[in-house]
Tab-separated table of N, CA and C and ligand atoms in Angstrom:
chain	number	residue	atom	x	y	z
A	1	UNK	N	-78.474	155.503	15.569
A	1	UNK	CA	-78.241	154.556	16.645
A	1	UNK	C	-78.222	153.165	16.175
A	2	UNK	N	-77.656	152.217	16.971
A	2	UNK	CA	-77.607	150.885	16.599
A	2	UNK	C	-78.991	150.180	16.632
A	3	UNK	N	-79.206	149.229	15.785
A	3	UNK	CA	-80.547	148.590	15.869
A	3	UNK	C	-80.700	147.890	17.140
A	4	UNK	N	-82.006	147.996	17.598
A	4	UNK	CA	-82.275	147.326	18.922
A	4	UNK	C	-83.147	146.207	18.768
A	5	UNK	N	-83.098	145.239	19.717
A	5	UNK	CA	-84.044	144.142	19.801
A	5	UNK	C	-85.037	144.355	20.871
A	6	UNK	N	-86.047	143.574	20.781
A	6	UNK	CA	-87.221	143.711	21.876
A	6	UNK	C	-86.604	143.600	23.183
A	7	UNK	N	-85.601	142.625	23.362
A	7	UNK	CA	-85.055	142.458	24.670
A	7	UNK	C	-84.190	143.677	25.094
A	8	UNK	N	-83.437	144.211	24.198
A	8	UNK	CA	-82.648	145.462	24.525
A	8	UNK	C	-83.656	146.437	25.066
A	9	UNK	N	-84.752	146.637	24.436
A	9	UNK	CA	-85.747	147.696	24.751
A	9	UNK	C	-86.287	147.439	26.087
A	10	UNK	N	-86.804	146.119	26.358
A	10	UNK	CA	-87.414	145.902	27.624
A	10	UNK	C	-86.446	146.089	28.748
A	11	UNK	N	-85.114	145.795	28.552
A	11	UNK	CA	-84.176	145.842	29.640
A	11	UNK	C	-83.690	147.371	29.843
A	12	UNK	N	-84.140	148.268	28.994
A	12	UNK	CA	-83.488	149.572	29.073
A	12	UNK	C	-84.292	150.604	30.021
A	13	UNK	N	-85.505	150.221	30.337
A	13	UNK	CA	-86.402	151.263	31.040
A	13	UNK	C	-85.913	151.545	32.384
A	14	UNK	N	-85.773	152.862	32.734
A	14	UNK	CA	-85.244	153.321	33.958
A	14	UNK	C	-86.308	154.002	34.844
A	15	UNK	N	-87.510	154.302	34.269
A	15	UNK	CA	-88.481	154.934	35.152
A	15	UNK	C	-89.870	154.222	35.202
A	16	UNK	N	-89.847	152.939	35.022
A	16	UNK	CA	-90.941	152.124	35.278
A	16	UNK	C	-90.625	150.849	35.949
A	17	UNK	N	-91.602	150.106	36.411
A	17	UNK	CA	-91.192	148.812	37.092
A	17	UNK	C	-90.854	147.886	36.076
A	18	UNK	N	-90.094	146.734	36.644
A	18	UNK	CA	-89.691	145.694	35.699
A	18	UNK	C	-90.998	145.027	35.091
A	19	UNK	N	-92.037	144.890	35.813
A	19	UNK	CA	-93.245	144.277	35.373
A	19	UNK	C	-93.793	145.027	34.167
A	20	UNK	N	-93.832	146.494	34.337
A	20	UNK	CA	-94.352	147.333	33.289
A	20	UNK	C	-93.466	147.202	31.967
A	21	UNK	N	-92.156	147.200	32.249
A	21	UNK	CA	-91.237	147.145	31.092
A	21	UNK	C	-91.397	145.804	30.347
A	22	UNK	N	-91.841	144.764	31.067
A	22	UNK	CA	-92.003	143.437	30.458
A	22	UNK	C	-93.338	143.385	29.648
A	23	UNK	N	-94.284	144.174	30.100
A	23	UNK	CA	-95.649	144.114	29.444
A	23	UNK	C	-95.805	145.189	28.392
A	24	UNK	N	-95.072	146.272	28.401
A	24	UNK	CA	-95.463	147.354	27.501
A	24	UNK	C	-95.217	146.990	26.099
A	25	UNK	N	-95.993	147.703	25.145
A	25	UNK	CA	-96.086	147.369	23.753
A	25	UNK	C	-94.802	147.871	23.077
A	26	UNK	N	-93.966	146.937	22.566
A	26	UNK	CA	-92.752	147.164	21.831
A	26	UNK	C	-93.192	147.181	20.287
A	27	UNK	N	-92.577	148.069	19.497
A	27	UNK	CA	-93.040	148.006	18.079
A	27	UNK	C	-92.686	146.662	17.402
A	28	UNK	N	-93.604	146.287	16.543
A	28	UNK	CA	-93.337	144.945	15.853
A	28	UNK	C	-92.518	145.009	14.800
A	29	UNK	N	-92.151	146.276	14.238
A	29	UNK	CA	-91.416	146.489	12.960
A	29	UNK	C	-90.024	146.913	13.246
A	30	UNK	N	-89.381	146.420	14.239
A	30	UNK	CA	-88.045	146.836	14.578
A	30	UNK	C	-87.026	146.634	13.463
A	31	UNK	N	-87.288	145.517	12.625
A	31	UNK	CA	-86.342	145.337	11.591
A	31	UNK	C	-86.459	146.285	10.491
A	32	UNK	N	-87.500	147.049	10.423
A	32	UNK	CA	-87.736	148.061	9.330
A	32	UNK	C	-87.476	149.484	9.837
A	33	UNK	N	-87.103	149.690	11.107
A	33	UNK	CA	-86.989	151.058	11.492
A	33	UNK	C	-85.629	151.653	10.863
A	34	UNK	N	-85.721	152.968	10.505
A	34	UNK	CA	-84.490	153.600	9.863
A	34	UNK	C	-83.430	153.914	10.816
A	35	UNK	N	-82.769	152.928	11.418
A	35	UNK	CA	-81.859	153.126	12.590
A	35	UNK	C	-80.801	154.155	12.343
A	36	UNK	N	-80.268	154.196	11.053
A	36	UNK	CA	-79.229	155.098	10.779
A	36	UNK	C	-79.627	156.513	10.971
A	37	UNK	N	-80.914	156.818	10.774
A	37	UNK	CA	-81.496	158.141	10.819
A	37	UNK	C	-82.077	158.428	12.263
A	38	UNK	N	-81.888	157.515	13.186
A	38	UNK	CA	-82.510	157.836	14.530
A	38	UNK	C	-81.566	158.038	15.558
A	39	UNK	N	-81.886	159.178	16.297
A	39	UNK	CA	-81.099	159.498	17.612
A	39	UNK	C	-81.761	158.786	18.759
A	40	UNK	N	-82.986	158.477	18.557
A	40	UNK	CA	-83.689	157.715	19.597
A	40	UNK	C	-84.869	157.007	18.927
A	41	UNK	N	-85.255	155.875	19.515
A	41	UNK	CA	-86.450	155.141	19.041
A	41	UNK	C	-87.611	155.650	19.858
A	42	UNK	N	-88.566	156.182	19.275
A	42	UNK	CA	-89.786	156.648	20.055
A	42	UNK	C	-91.049	156.082	19.413
A	43	UNK	N	-92.029	155.711	20.303
A	43	UNK	CA	-93.252	155.190	19.745
A	43	UNK	C	-94.473	155.390	20.737
A	44	UNK	N	-95.617	155.398	20.101
A	44	UNK	CA	-96.784	155.525	20.867
A	44	UNK	C	-97.236	154.100	21.285
A	45	UNK	N	-97.984	153.992	22.405
A	45	UNK	CA	-98.482	152.713	22.859
A	45	UNK	C	-99.871	152.509	22.186
A	46	UNK	N	-99.994	151.559	21.229
A	46	UNK	CA	-101.314	151.464	20.560
A	46	UNK	C	-102.478	151.094	21.531
A	47	UNK	N	-102.159	150.426	22.622
A	47	UNK	CA	-103.218	150.027	23.523
A	47	UNK	C	-103.501	151.072	24.682
A	48	UNK	N	-102.624	152.088	24.850
A	48	UNK	CA	-102.771	152.985	25.890
A	48	UNK	C	-102.466	154.394	25.264
A	49	UNK	N	-103.531	155.092	24.824
A	49	UNK	CA	-103.334	156.348	24.082
A	49	UNK	C	-102.646	157.425	24.865
A	50	UNK	N	-102.485	157.395	26.187
A	50	UNK	CA	-101.875	158.402	26.956
A	50	UNK	C	-100.365	158.069	27.164
A	51	UNK	N	-99.913	157.034	26.555
A	51	UNK	CA	-98.471	156.622	26.794
A	51	UNK	C	-97.662	156.525	25.545
A	52	UNK	N	-96.381	156.915	25.751
A	52	UNK	CA	-95.412	156.686	24.674
A	52	UNK	C	-94.058	156.386	25.243
A	53	UNK	N	-93.157	155.892	24.550
A	53	UNK	CA	-91.883	155.533	25.055
A	53	UNK	C	-90.744	156.043	24.115
A	54	UNK	N	-89.610	156.158	24.782
A	54	UNK	CA	-88.357	156.399	23.907
A	54	UNK	C	-87.211	155.636	24.603
A	55	UNK	N	-86.325	155.239	23.605
A	55	UNK	CA	-85.090	154.554	24.071
A	55	UNK	C	-83.990	155.208	23.240
A	56	UNK	N	-82.928	155.587	24.047
A	56	UNK	CA	-81.767	156.196	23.376
A	56	UNK	C	-80.552	155.777	24.158
A	57	UNK	N	-79.376	156.273	23.757
A	57	UNK	CA	-78.184	155.863	24.553
A	57	UNK	C	-77.756	157.104	25.397
A	58	UNK	N	-77.198	156.716	26.537
A	58	UNK	CA	-76.736	157.803	27.454
A	58	UNK	C	-75.379	157.275	28.066
A	59	UNK	N	-74.288	157.919	27.661
A	59	UNK	CA	-73.014	157.545	28.171
A	59	UNK	C	-72.788	156.039	27.843
A	60	UNK	N	-73.167	155.613	26.619
A	60	UNK	CA	-72.898	154.285	26.215
A	60	UNK	C	-73.909	153.210	26.659
A	61	UNK	N	-74.828	153.591	27.643
A	61	UNK	CA	-75.831	152.652	28.014
A	61	UNK	C	-77.201	153.008	27.370
A	62	UNK	N	-78.071	151.913	27.167
A	62	UNK	CA	-79.381	152.189	26.620
A	62	UNK	C	-80.207	152.641	27.708
A	63	UNK	N	-80.942	153.634	27.505
A	63	UNK	CA	-81.929	154.217	28.511
A	63	UNK	C	-83.313	154.325	27.752
A	64	UNK	N	-84.284	153.631	28.520
A	64	UNK	CA	-85.648	153.656	27.997
A	64	UNK	C	-86.454	154.500	28.957
A	65	UNK	N	-87.358	155.337	28.387
A	65	UNK	CA	-88.119	156.248	29.295
A	65	UNK	C	-89.614	156.048	28.893
A	66	UNK	N	-90.385	155.827	29.906
A	66	UNK	CA	-91.902	155.794	29.722
A	66	UNK	C	-92.401	157.150	29.917
A	67	UNK	N	-93.248	157.619	28.986
A	67	UNK	CA	-93.818	159.013	28.949
A	67	UNK	C	-95.297	158.921	29.046
A	68	UNK	N	-95.902	159.907	29.667
A	68	UNK	CA	-97.341	160.070	29.574
A	68	UNK	C	-97.685	161.355	29.043
A	69	UNK	N	-98.827	161.435	28.323
A	69	UNK	CA	-99.316	162.743	27.843
A	69	UNK	C	-100.813	162.805	27.989
A	70	UNK	N	-101.378	163.930	28.083
A	70	UNK	CA	-102.774	164.077	28.285
A	70	UNK	C	-103.515	163.540	27.041
A	71	UNK	N	-104.573	162.724	27.263
A	71	UNK	CA	-105.294	162.222	26.081
A	71	UNK	C	-106.182	163.280	25.488
A	72	UNK	N	-106.540	164.218	26.414
A	72	UNK	CA	-107.413	165.342	25.975
A	72	UNK	C	-106.494	166.383	25.263
A	73	UNK	N	-107.012	166.912	24.135
A	73	UNK	CA	-106.225	167.945	23.441
A	73	UNK	C	-106.791	169.299	23.737
A	74	UNK	N	-107.627	169.413	24.660
A	74	UNK	CA	-108.127	170.731	25.085
A	74	UNK	C	-106.958	171.647	25.512
A	75	UNK	N	-107.099	172.919	25.102
A	75	UNK	CA	-106.123	173.834	25.566
A	75	UNK	C	-104.800	173.857	24.758
A	76	UNK	N	-104.753	173.049	23.675
A	76	UNK	CA	-103.530	173.081	22.857
A	76	UNK	C	-103.371	174.386	22.050
A	77	UNK	N	-102.228	174.770	22.001
A	77	UNK	CA	-101.874	175.959	21.141
A	77	UNK	C	-102.084	175.625	19.673
A	78	UNK	N	-102.383	176.537	18.834
A	78	UNK	CA	-102.500	176.288	17.458
A	78	UNK	C	-101.224	175.883	16.805
A	79	UNK	N	-100.196	176.541	17.153
A	79	UNK	CA	-98.838	176.073	16.726
A	79	UNK	C	-97.964	175.998	17.990
A	80	UNK	N	-97.179	174.952	17.948
A	80	UNK	CA	-96.237	174.821	19.046
A	80	UNK	C	-95.052	174.174	18.633
A	81	UNK	N	-93.943	174.339	19.349
A	81	UNK	CA	-92.643	173.888	18.874
A	81	UNK	C	-92.033	172.830	19.885
A	82	UNK	N	-91.522	171.773	19.182
A	82	UNK	CA	-90.900	170.741	20.026
A	82	UNK	C	-89.713	171.268	20.628
A	83	UNK	N	-89.459	171.000	21.941
A	83	UNK	CA	-88.288	171.490	22.537
A	83	UNK	C	-87.034	170.691	22.284
A	84	UNK	N	-87.171	169.571	21.709
A	84	UNK	CA	-85.955	168.825	21.370
A	84	UNK	C	-85.535	169.061	19.933
A	85	UNK	N	-86.385	168.995	18.992
A	85	UNK	CA	-85.863	169.152	17.528
A	85	UNK	C	-86.299	170.500	16.961
A	86	UNK	N	-87.041	171.317	17.720
A	86	UNK	CA	-87.497	172.666	17.364
A	86	UNK	C	-88.303	172.671	16.085
A	87	UNK	N	-89.041	171.606	15.833
A	87	UNK	CA	-89.941	171.645	14.696
A	87	UNK	C	-91.332	172.206	15.224
A	88	UNK	N	-91.880	173.076	14.383
A	88	UNK	CA	-93.190	173.588	14.752
A	88	UNK	C	-94.360	172.844	14.133
A	89	UNK	N	-95.355	172.466	14.968
A	89	UNK	CA	-96.453	171.785	14.447
A	89	UNK	C	-97.768	172.490	14.744
A	90	UNK	N	-98.794	172.109	14.044
A	90	UNK	CA	-100.165	172.634	14.326
A	90	UNK	C	-100.811	171.720	15.295
A	91	UNK	N	-101.971	172.209	15.892
A	91	UNK	CA	-102.804	171.351	16.722
A	91	UNK	C	-101.994	170.579	17.691
A	92	UNK	N	-102.365	169.282	17.754
A	92	UNK	CA	-101.728	168.341	18.743
A	92	UNK	C	-100.459	167.754	18.359
A	93	UNK	N	-99.718	168.417	17.347
A	93	UNK	CA	-98.536	167.850	16.914
A	93	UNK	C	-97.359	167.910	17.904
A	94	UNK	N	-97.480	168.735	18.878
A	94	UNK	CA	-96.577	168.800	20.087
A	94	UNK	C	-97.339	168.564	21.269
A	95	UNK	N	-96.862	167.666	22.202
A	95	UNK	CA	-97.534	167.472	23.428
A	95	UNK	C	-96.540	167.663	24.611
A	96	UNK	N	-97.152	168.053	25.681
A	96	UNK	CA	-96.397	168.050	26.990
A	96	UNK	C	-96.372	166.635	27.495
A	97	UNK	N	-95.261	166.033	27.489
A	97	UNK	CA	-95.078	164.621	27.952
A	97	UNK	C	-94.428	164.812	29.286
A	98	UNK	N	-94.820	163.888	30.144
A	98	UNK	CA	-94.180	163.876	31.452
A	98	UNK	C	-93.549	162.402	31.721
A	99	UNK	N	-92.375	162.503	32.322
A	99	UNK	CA	-91.725	161.206	32.629
A	99	UNK	C	-91.524	161.138	34.106
A	100	UNK	N	-91.778	160.009	34.704
A	100	UNK	CA	-91.431	159.847	36.088
A	100	UNK	C	-89.915	159.828	36.246
A	101	UNK	N	-89.310	160.488	37.226
A	101	UNK	CA	-87.916	160.371	37.457
A	101	UNK	C	-87.408	159.057	37.640
A	102	UNK	N	-86.116	158.774	37.383
A	102	UNK	CA	-85.513	157.516	37.708
A	102	UNK	C	-85.320	157.330	39.142
A	103	UNK	N	-85.360	156.111	39.656
A	103	UNK	CA	-84.913	155.836	40.936
A	103	UNK	C	-85.943	156.340	42.042
A	104	UNK	N	-85.298	156.657	43.249
A	104	UNK	CA	-86.099	156.920	44.415
A	104	UNK	C	-86.969	158.138	44.168
A	105	UNK	N	-86.468	159.087	43.487
A	105	UNK	CA	-87.162	160.324	43.270
A	105	UNK	C	-88.523	160.035	42.544
A	106	UNK	N	-88.430	159.079	41.578
A	106	UNK	CA	-89.568	158.715	40.731
A	106	UNK	C	-90.557	157.985	41.651
A	107	UNK	N	-90.029	157.119	42.469
A	107	UNK	CA	-90.962	156.369	43.337
A	107	UNK	C	-91.743	157.222	44.292
A	108	UNK	N	-91.116	158.418	44.600
A	108	UNK	CA	-91.765	159.407	45.458
A	108	UNK	C	-92.696	160.290	44.677
A	109	UNK	N	-92.926	160.020	43.363
A	109	UNK	CA	-93.868	160.674	42.511
A	109	UNK	C	-93.420	161.923	41.825
A	110	UNK	N	-92.042	162.156	41.680
A	110	UNK	CA	-91.524	163.288	41.038
A	110	UNK	C	-91.423	162.918	39.544
A	111	UNK	N	-91.816	163.897	38.708
A	111	UNK	CA	-91.677	163.812	37.318
A	111	UNK	C	-91.164	165.030	36.609
A	112	UNK	N	-90.788	164.843	35.325
A	112	UNK	CA	-90.206	165.956	34.523
A	112	UNK	C	-90.989	166.040	33.293
A	113	UNK	N	-91.319	167.225	32.793
A	113	UNK	CA	-92.040	167.441	31.592
A	113	UNK	C	-91.238	167.937	30.415
A	114	UNK	N	-91.694	167.572	29.304
A	114	UNK	CA	-90.983	168.071	27.998
A	114	UNK	C	-92.080	168.287	26.937
A	115	UNK	N	-92.013	169.396	26.250
A	115	UNK	CA	-92.805	169.515	25.071
A	115	UNK	C	-92.100	168.941	23.871
A	116	UNK	N	-92.672	167.850	23.354
A	116	UNK	CA	-92.078	167.268	22.224
A	116	UNK	C	-93.027	166.795	21.106
A	117	UNK	N	-92.516	166.405	19.907
A	117	UNK	CA	-93.317	165.954	18.821
A	117	UNK	C	-94.207	164.779	19.321
A	118	UNK	N	-95.506	164.876	19.174
A	118	UNK	CA	-96.424	163.844	19.606
A	118	UNK	C	-96.079	162.465	18.985
A	119	UNK	N	-95.617	162.527	17.755
A	119	UNK	CA	-95.270	161.233	17.020
A	119	UNK	C	-93.858	160.767	17.324
A	120	UNK	N	-93.115	161.476	18.184
A	120	UNK	CA	-91.769	161.163	18.580
A	120	UNK	C	-90.824	160.897	17.421
A	121	UNK	N	-91.088	161.589	16.267
A	121	UNK	CA	-90.336	161.505	15.099
A	121	UNK	C	-89.204	162.615	14.924
A	122	UNK	N	-88.780	163.176	16.058
A	122	UNK	CA	-87.858	164.259	15.964
A	122	UNK	C	-86.665	164.010	15.063
A	123	UNK	N	-86.074	162.818	15.148
A	123	UNK	CA	-84.904	162.479	14.344
A	123	UNK	C	-85.143	162.651	12.900
A	124	UNK	N	-86.325	162.280	12.411
A	124	UNK	CA	-86.651	162.317	11.065
A	124	UNK	C	-87.010	163.750	10.564
A	125	UNK	N	-87.616	164.598	11.494
A	125	UNK	CA	-87.896	165.883	11.093
A	125	UNK	C	-86.520	166.688	10.948
A	126	UNK	N	-85.593	166.449	11.888
A	126	UNK	CA	-84.362	167.150	11.818
A	126	UNK	C	-83.652	166.810	10.524
A	127	UNK	N	-83.744	165.567	10.078
A	127	UNK	CA	-83.006	165.161	8.839
A	127	UNK	C	-83.928	165.421	7.552
A	128	UNK	N	-85.008	166.034	7.712
A	128	UNK	CA	-85.884	166.314	6.531
A	128	UNK	C	-86.549	165.050	5.926
A	129	UNK	N	-86.594	163.903	6.737
A	129	UNK	CA	-87.078	162.664	6.187
A	129	UNK	C	-88.628	162.629	6.472
A	130	UNK	N	-89.070	163.471	7.306
A	130	UNK	CA	-90.532	163.670	7.535
A	130	UNK	C	-90.813	165.145	7.501
A	131	UNK	N	-91.987	165.525	6.987
A	131	UNK	CA	-92.298	166.916	6.942
A	131	UNK	C	-93.519	167.093	7.793
A	132	UNK	N	-93.457	168.154	8.724
A	132	UNK	CA	-94.586	168.385	9.623
A	132	UNK	C	-95.773	168.990	8.808
A	133	UNK	N	-96.932	168.731	9.455
A	133	UNK	CA	-98.284	169.303	8.820
A	133	UNK	C	-98.169	170.712	8.514
A	134	UNK	N	-97.463	171.517	9.324
A	134	UNK	CA	-97.379	172.939	9.193
A	134	UNK	C	-96.554	173.308	7.944
A	135	UNK	N	-96.023	172.350	7.261
A	135	UNK	CA	-95.146	172.639	6.141
A	135	UNK	C	-93.741	172.458	6.458
A	136	UNK	N	-92.924	173.038	5.693
A	136	UNK	CA	-91.437	172.790	5.813
A	136	UNK	C	-90.964	173.385	7.195
A	137	UNK	N	-89.864	172.862	7.756
A	137	UNK	CA	-89.320	173.386	8.943
A	137	UNK	C	-88.669	174.812	8.581
A	138	UNK	N	-88.580	175.618	9.480
A	138	UNK	CA	-87.949	176.937	9.270
A	138	UNK	C	-86.513	176.725	8.755
A	139	UNK	N	-86.100	177.767	7.996
A	139	UNK	CA	-84.703	177.720	7.513
A	139	UNK	C	-83.704	177.850	8.640
A	140	UNK	N	-82.762	177.015	8.621
A	140	UNK	CA	-81.729	177.033	9.660
A	140	UNK	C	-80.510	177.478	9.108
A	141	UNK	N	-79.725	178.212	9.921
A	141	UNK	CA	-78.440	178.590	9.451
A	141	UNK	C	-77.415	177.466	9.882
A	142	UNK	N	-77.848	176.624	10.706
A	142	UNK	CA	-76.966	175.549	11.191
A	142	UNK	C	-76.886	174.333	10.098
A	143	UNK	N	-75.790	173.756	10.086
A	143	UNK	CA	-75.633	172.497	9.182
A	143	UNK	C	-76.553	171.399	9.790
A	144	UNK	N	-76.743	170.418	8.975
A	144	UNK	CA	-77.513	169.232	9.440
A	144	UNK	C	-76.853	168.593	10.690
A	145	UNK	N	-75.503	168.519	10.644
A	145	UNK	CA	-74.763	167.898	11.733
A	145	UNK	C	-75.043	168.725	13.057
A	146	UNK	N	-75.021	170.023	12.844
A	146	UNK	CA	-75.156	170.907	14.055
A	146	UNK	C	-76.601	170.790	14.559
A	147	UNK	N	-77.619	170.692	13.712
A	147	UNK	CA	-78.920	170.486	14.114
A	147	UNK	C	-79.144	169.162	14.819
A	148	UNK	N	-78.444	168.163	14.331
A	148	UNK	CA	-78.545	166.862	14.963
A	148	UNK	C	-77.952	166.919	16.329
A	149	UNK	N	-76.757	167.588	16.395
A	149	UNK	CA	-76.105	167.678	17.752
A	149	UNK	C	-76.925	168.576	18.683
A	150	UNK	N	-77.653	169.474	18.216
A	150	UNK	CA	-78.531	170.334	19.068
A	150	UNK	C	-79.688	169.518	19.618
A	151	UNK	N	-80.337	168.691	18.728
A	151	UNK	CA	-81.449	167.862	19.173
A	151	UNK	C	-81.026	166.815	20.186
A	152	UNK	N	-79.822	166.208	19.890
A	152	UNK	CA	-79.342	165.162	20.877
A	152	UNK	C	-78.957	165.806	22.136
A	153	UNK	N	-78.410	167.027	22.120
A	153	UNK	CA	-78.092	167.730	23.290
A	153	UNK	C	-79.278	168.054	24.204
A	154	UNK	N	-80.360	168.510	23.504
A	154	UNK	CA	-81.593	168.782	24.094
A	154	UNK	C	-82.210	167.543	24.748
A	155	UNK	N	-82.109	166.429	24.047
A	155	UNK	CA	-82.538	165.119	24.647
A	155	UNK	C	-81.767	164.815	25.829
A	156	UNK	N	-80.434	164.954	25.797
A	156	UNK	CA	-79.535	164.517	26.829
A	156	UNK	C	-79.807	165.504	28.155
A	157	UNK	N	-80.101	166.757	27.803
A	157	UNK	CA	-80.407	167.638	28.962
A	157	UNK	C	-81.726	167.161	29.652
A	158	UNK	N	-82.744	166.777	28.850
A	158	UNK	CA	-83.879	166.238	29.400
A	158	UNK	C	-83.674	165.061	30.224
A	159	UNK	N	-82.874	164.103	29.756
A	159	UNK	CA	-82.498	162.913	30.427
A	159	UNK	C	-81.805	163.183	31.722
A	160	UNK	N	-80.924	164.168	31.719
A	160	UNK	CA	-80.232	164.515	32.868
A	160	UNK	C	-81.226	164.927	34.042
A	161	UNK	N	-82.298	165.494	33.630
A	161	UNK	CA	-83.312	165.945	34.672
A	161	UNK	C	-83.937	164.743	35.338
A	162	UNK	N	-84.096	163.650	34.531
A	162	UNK	CA	-84.620	162.357	35.091
A	162	UNK	C	-83.823	161.858	36.279
A	163	UNK	N	-82.512	162.181	36.288
A	163	UNK	CA	-81.571	161.537	37.303
A	163	UNK	C	-81.294	162.664	38.355
A	164	UNK	N	-81.793	163.865	38.102
A	164	UNK	CA	-81.326	164.952	38.971
A	164	UNK	C	-82.182	164.843	40.292
B	1	ZN	ZN1	-89.472	167.027	17.898
């Protein structure tokens, strides 16, 4: 994806208030992010352990999503798979994150959940630039391009639910 600025990121959020988007913690190392290898920018909020964020493109527009996940790791499966990039992790490596829906549905309290890599590094796992604790990813018969297309398709399907 193209490199983003702090202002791009703050302007992109679709499921939190303008005030929240203005205050939330944006990564300080945007200049050093591996943009060419990212399908989305995802990060944890260092000041709010139950929050994370992701920003990606949808039909040419930047879309930022605020996510919440349980700070308690009780009840986690020993192994679990990210529903976006299909990487298997141990322990808390996959979290059920919830996103408030965009627009009126979100203001009424509706949200959508997704099981995804807790560190939001799906793009790097797919490309083999980061290796999960559980060891190598399973052997795929798909090419790298096909795996990237599958992960971005899964992300797009999740985002569609935010607007549904
Ligand atoms: Zn993932």
